[in-house]
Amino acid sequence: MIGRLNHVAIAVRDLAAAARIYRETLGATVSEPSPQPEHGVTVVFITLPNTKIELLEPLGEGSPIAGFLDRNPDGGIHHVCYEVEDILAARDRLIAAGARVLGGGEPKIGAHGKPVLFLHPKDFCGTLVELEQV
Ligand code: CO
């Protein structure tokens, strides 16, 4: 059911410092910061030949990554995003299998303008999983 790895998201406290590490130390192609107030994060997109990395910094009050950074003060991998062809069919299959779909199960429009869902980390090997319809 899942297809390509769309991106790995890394939560960071200092987006400028993290972007510098990827641009200068690792020599990657790094975007300018993109504030996404509706998602409570500012994002830097890193384009690799086979996938993307997204650096996420909290934006505003009640950011969804604030708690994660409290538990992981150095930052860390926040979620992985897999592509699916039909997000509603994927959701229904996962719910039938007993998996927990976050946010009431209705897809939202994600950072790339496409429908996304998040799956409970306790059902997926301790990793928050994002599904994106492509
Ligand atoms: Co994501």
PDB file of N, CA and C in Angstrom, residues 39-90:
ATOM      1  N   HIS A  39       0.050  25.093  10.534  1.00  0.00           N
ATOM      2  CA  HIS A  39       0.604  23.838  11.056  1.00  0.00           C
ATOM      3  C   HIS A  39       1.474  24.071  12.300  1.00  0.00           C
ATOM      4  N   GLY A  40       1.649  25.336  12.688  1.00  0.00           N
ATOM      5  CA  GLY A  40       2.428  25.619  13.896  1.00  0.00           C
ATOM      6  C   GLY A  40       3.914  25.357  13.754  1.00  0.00           C
ATOM      7  N   VAL A  41       4.428  25.426  12.531  1.00  0.00           N
ATOM      8  CA  VAL A  41       5.851  25.179  12.311  1.00  0.00           C
ATOM      9  C   VAL A  41       6.382  26.106  11.217  1.00  0.00           C
ATOM     10  N   THR A  42       7.687  26.344  11.268  1.00  0.00           N
ATOM     11  CA  THR A  42       8.411  26.899  10.131  1.00  0.00           C
ATOM     12  C   THR A  42       9.259  25.763   9.566  1.00  0.00           C
ATOM     13  N   VAL A  43       9.249  25.634   8.235  1.00  0.00           N
ATOM     14  CA  VAL A  43       9.870  24.474   7.584  1.00  0.00           C
ATOM     15  C   VAL A  43      10.996  24.920   6.667  1.00  0.00           C
ATOM     16  N   VAL A  44      12.087  24.186   6.702  1.00  0.00           N
ATOM     17  CA  VAL A  44      13.127  24.274   5.675  1.00  0.00           C
ATOM     18  C   VAL A  44      13.128  22.940   4.940  1.00  0.00           C
ATOM     19  N   PHE A  45      13.065  23.009   3.614  1.00  0.00           N
ATOM     20  CA  PHE A  45      13.029  21.804   2.785  1.00  0.00           C
ATOM     21  C   PHE A  45      14.436  21.532   2.263  1.00  0.00           C
ATOM     22  N   ILE A  46      14.869  20.301   2.422  1.00  0.00           N
ATOM     23  CA  ILE A  46      16.170  19.866   1.919  1.00  0.00           C
ATOM     24  C   ILE A  46      15.908  18.818   0.848  1.00  0.00           C
ATOM     25  N   THR A  47      16.401  19.105  -0.332  1.00  0.00           N
ATOM     26  CA  THR A  47      16.149  18.211  -1.461  1.00  0.00           C
ATOM     27  C   THR A  47      17.350  17.307  -1.671  1.00  0.00           C
ATOM     28  N   LEU A  48      17.102  16.011  -1.532  1.00  0.00           N
ATOM     29  CA  LEU A  48      18.127  15.005  -1.805  1.00  0.00           C
ATOM     30  C   LEU A  48      17.768  14.302  -3.118  1.00  0.00           C
ATOM     31  N   PRO A  49      18.697  13.589  -3.713  1.00  0.00           N
ATOM     32  CA  PRO A  49      18.382  12.959  -4.998  1.00  0.00           C
ATOM     33  C   PRO A  49      17.194  12.006  -4.937  1.00  0.00           C
ATOM     34  N   ASN A  50      16.985  11.327  -3.805  1.00  0.00           N
ATOM     35  CA  ASN A  50      15.937  10.316  -3.753  1.00  0.00           C
ATOM     36  C   ASN A  50      14.810  10.624  -2.797  1.00  0.00           C
ATOM     37  N   THR A  51      14.909  11.686  -2.006  1.00  0.00           N
ATOM     38  CA  THR A  51      13.819  12.017  -1.080  1.00  0.00           C
ATOM     39  C   THR A  51      14.056  13.429  -0.550  1.00  0.00           C
ATOM     40  N   LYS A  52      13.302  13.817   0.457  1.00  0.00           N
ATOM     41  CA  LYS A  52      13.456  15.137   1.061  1.00  0.00           C
ATOM     42  C   LYS A  52      13.630  14.979   2.579  1.00  0.00           C
ATOM     43  N   ILE A  53      14.273  15.961   3.154  1.00  0.00           N
ATOM     44  CA  ILE A  53      14.306  16.123   4.596  1.00  0.00           C
ATOM     45  C   ILE A  53      13.602  17.442   4.894  1.00  0.00           C
ATOM     46  N   GLU A  54      12.781  17.459   5.932  1.00  0.00           N
ATOM     47  CA  GLU A  54      12.145  18.697   6.352  1.00  0.00           C
ATOM     48  C   GLU A  54      12.607  19.009   7.773  1.00  0.00           C
ATOM     49  N   LEU A  55      13.179  20.185   7.938  1.00  0.00           N
ATOM     50  CA  LEU A  55      13.541  20.660   9.268  1.00  0.00           C
ATOM     51  C   LEU A  55      12.366  21.478   9.786  1.00  0.00           C
ATOM     52  N   LEU A  56      11.872  21.134  10.968  1.00  0.00           N
ATOM     53  CA  LEU A  56      10.699  21.789  11.549  1.00  0.00           C
ATOM     54  C   LEU A  56      11.097  22.529  12.811  1.00  0.00           C
ATOM     55  N   GLU A  57      10.733  23.806  12.871  1.00  0.00           N
ATOM     56  CA  GLU A  57      10.951  24.615  14.078  1.00  0.00           C
ATOM     57  C   GLU A  57       9.581  25.070  14.568  1.00  0.00           C
ATOM     58  N   PRO A  58       9.348  25.063  15.879  1.00  0.00           N
ATOM     59  CA  PRO A  58       8.035  25.497  16.381  1.00  0.00           C
ATOM     60  C   PRO A  58       7.725  26.934  15.951  1.00  0.00           C
ATOM     61  N   LEU A  59       6.450  27.178  15.661  1.00  0.00           N
ATOM     62  CA  LEU A  59       5.981  28.519  15.299  1.00  0.00           C
ATOM     63  C   LEU A  59       4.717  28.802  16.105  1.00  0.00           C
ATOM     64  N   GLY A  60       4.771  29.838  16.919  1.00  0.00           N
ATOM     65  CA  GLY A  60       3.595  30.251  17.668  1.00  0.00           C
ATOM     66  C   GLY A  60       3.341  29.389  18.893  1.00  0.00           C
ATOM     67  N   GLU A  61       2.233  29.714  19.571  1.00  0.00           N
ATOM     68  CA  GLU A  61       1.855  28.989  20.776  1.00  0.00           C
ATOM     69  C   GLU A  61       1.243  27.648  20.406  1.00  0.00           C
ATOM     70  N   GLY A  62       1.494  26.648  21.239  1.00  0.00           N
ATOM     71  CA  GLY A  62       0.842  25.357  21.043  1.00  0.00           C
ATOM     72  C   GLY A  62       1.294  24.633  19.789  1.00  0.00           C
ATOM     73  N   SER A  63       2.544  24.824  19.390  1.00  0.00           N
ATOM     74  CA  SER A  63       3.050  24.108  18.209  1.00  0.00           C
ATOM     75  C   SER A  63       2.965  22.607  18.441  1.00  0.00           C
ATOM     76  N   PRO A  64       2.576  21.844  17.420  1.00  0.00           N
ATOM     77  CA  PRO A  64       2.481  20.386  17.603  1.00  0.00           C
ATOM     78  C   PRO A  64       3.825  19.715  17.855  1.00  0.00           C
ATOM     79  N   ILE A  65       4.939  20.416  17.632  1.00  0.00           N
ATOM     80  CA  ILE A  65       6.233  19.795  17.905  1.00  0.00           C
ATOM     81  C   ILE A  65       6.863  20.288  19.201  1.00  0.00           C
ATOM     82  N   ALA A  66       6.162  21.152  19.947  1.00  0.00           N
ATOM     83  CA  ALA A  66       6.734  21.694  21.182  1.00  0.00           C
ATOM     84  C   ALA A  66       6.990  20.590  22.211  1.00  0.00           C
ATOM     85  N   GLY A  67       6.026  19.703  22.384  1.00  0.00           N
ATOM     86  CA  GLY A  67       6.189  18.624  23.351  1.00  0.00           C
ATOM     87  C   GLY A  67       7.323  17.682  22.965  1.00  0.00           C
ATOM     88  N   PHE A  68       7.441  17.412  21.681  1.00  0.00           N
ATOM     89  CA  PHE A  68       8.521  16.546  21.202  1.00  0.00           C
ATOM     90  C   PHE A  68       9.880  17.155  21.537  1.00  0.00           C
ATOM     91  N   LEU A  69      10.001  18.464  21.347  1.00  0.00           N
ATOM     92  CA  LEU A  69      11.293  19.111  21.633  1.00  0.00           C
ATOM     93  C   LEU A  69      11.558  19.191  23.138  1.00  0.00           C
ATOM     94  N   ASP A  70      10.492  19.227  23.932  1.00  0.00           N
ATOM     95  CA  ASP A  70      10.698  19.162  25.383  1.00  0.00           C
ATOM     96  C   ASP A  70      11.306  17.814  25.762  1.00  0.00           C
ATOM     97  N   ARG A  71      10.840  16.756  25.102  1.00  0.00           N
ATOM     98  CA  ARG A  71      11.348  15.408  25.393  1.00  0.00           C
ATOM     99  C   ARG A  71      12.680  15.138  24.699  1.00  0.00           C
ATOM    100  N   ASN A  72      12.949  15.861  23.639  1.00  0.00           N
ATOM    101  CA  ASN A  72      14.173  15.657  22.847  1.00  0.00           C
ATOM    102  C   ASN A  72      14.860  17.006  22.638  1.00  0.00           C
ATOM    103  N   PRO A  73      15.515  17.508  23.661  1.00  0.00           N
ATOM    104  CA  PRO A  73      16.023  18.891  23.587  1.00  0.00           C
ATOM    105  C   PRO A  73      17.060  19.123  22.497  1.00  0.00           C
ATOM    106  N   ASP A  74      17.721  18.071  22.034  1.00  0.00           N
ATOM    107  CA  ASP A  74      18.676  18.239  20.931  1.00  0.00           C
ATOM    108  C   ASP A  74      18.009  18.171  19.563  1.00  0.00           C
ATOM    109  N   GLY A  75      16.701  17.980  19.533  1.00  0.00           N
ATOM    110  CA  GLY A  75      16.000  17.733  18.288  1.00  0.00           C
ATOM    111  C   GLY A  75      16.026  16.249  17.969  1.00  0.00           C
ATOM    112  N   GLY A  76      15.370  15.871  16.874  1.00  0.00           N
ATOM    113  CA  GLY A  76      15.363  14.465  16.502  1.00  0.00           C
ATOM    114  C   GLY A  76      14.363  14.199  15.398  1.00  0.00           C
ATOM    115  N   ILE A  77      14.358  12.956  14.943  1.00  0.00           N
ATOM    116  CA  ILE A  77      13.418  12.577  13.878  1.00  0.00           C
ATOM    117  C   ILE A  77      12.004  12.611  14.446  1.00  0.00           C
ATOM    118  N   HIS A  78      11.157  13.411  13.845  1.00  0.00           N
ATOM    119  CA  HIS A  78       9.795  13.609  14.337  1.00  0.00           C
ATOM    120  C   HIS A  78       8.811  12.681  13.642  1.00  0.00           C
ATOM    121  N   HIS A  79       8.917  12.562  12.316  1.00  0.00           N
ATOM    122  CA  HIS A  79       8.061  11.616  11.604  1.00  0.00           C
ATOM    123  C   HIS A  79       8.668  11.249  10.256  1.00  0.00           C
ATOM    124  N   VAL A  80       8.131  10.161   9.697  1.00  0.00           N
ATOM    125  CA  VAL A  80       8.463   9.794   8.326  1.00  0.00           C
ATOM    126  C   VAL A  80       7.165   9.860   7.521  1.00  0.00           C
ATOM    127  N   CYS A  81       7.302  10.227   6.254  1.00  0.00           N
ATOM    128  CA  CYS A  81       6.125  10.393   5.397  1.00  0.00           C
ATOM    129  C   CYS A  81       6.220   9.458   4.199  1.00  0.00           C
ATOM    130  N   TYR A  82       5.208   8.600   4.092  1.00  0.00           N
ATOM    131  CA  TYR A  82       5.120   7.660   2.980  1.00  0.00           C
ATOM    132  C   TYR A  82       4.016   8.103   2.033  1.00  0.00           C
ATOM    133  N   GLU A  83       4.241   7.870   0.763  1.00  0.00           N
ATOM    134  CA  GLU A  83       3.244   8.234  -0.237  1.00  0.00           C
ATOM    135  C   GLU A  83       2.230   7.103  -0.409  1.00  0.00           C
ATOM    136  N   VAL A  84       0.974   7.504  -0.590  1.00  0.00           N
ATOM    137  CA  VAL A  84      -0.084   6.552  -0.939  1.00  0.00           C
ATOM    138  C   VAL A  84      -0.866   7.125  -2.123  1.00  0.00           C
ATOM    139  N   GLU A  85      -1.465   6.241  -2.886  1.00  0.00           N
ATOM    140  CA  GLU A  85      -2.214   6.695  -4.065  1.00  0.00           C
ATOM    141  C   GLU A  85      -3.602   7.183  -3.687  1.00  0.00           C
ATOM    142  N   ASP A  86      -4.205   6.565  -2.663  1.00  0.00           N
ATOM    143  CA  ASP A  86      -5.592   6.888  -2.285  1.00  0.00           C
ATOM    144  C   ASP A  86      -5.638   6.951  -0.765  1.00  0.00           C
ATOM    145  N   ILE A  87      -5.665   8.176  -0.243  1.00  0.00           N
ATOM    146  CA  ILE A  87      -5.510   8.327   1.205  1.00  0.00           C
ATOM    147  C   ILE A  87      -6.741   7.820   1.958  1.00  0.00           C
ATOM    148  N   LEU A  88      -7.913   7.938   1.380  1.00  0.00           N
ATOM    149  CA  LEU A  88      -9.109   7.452   2.075  1.00  0.00           C
ATOM    150  C   LEU A  88      -9.137   5.922   2.107  1.00  0.00           C
ATOM    151  N   ALA A  89      -8.735   5.310   1.017  1.00  0.00           N
ATOM    152  CA  ALA A  89      -8.660   3.847   1.009  1.00  0.00           C
ATOM    153  C   ALA A  89      -7.601   3.369   2.005  1.00  0.00           C
ATOM    154  N   ALA A  90      -6.476   4.083   2.063  1.00  0.00           N
ATOM    155  CA  ALA A  90      -5.423   3.720   3.017  1.00  0.00           C
ATOM    156  C   ALA A  90      -5.934   3.857   4.450  1.00  0.00           C
TER     157      ALA A  90
END
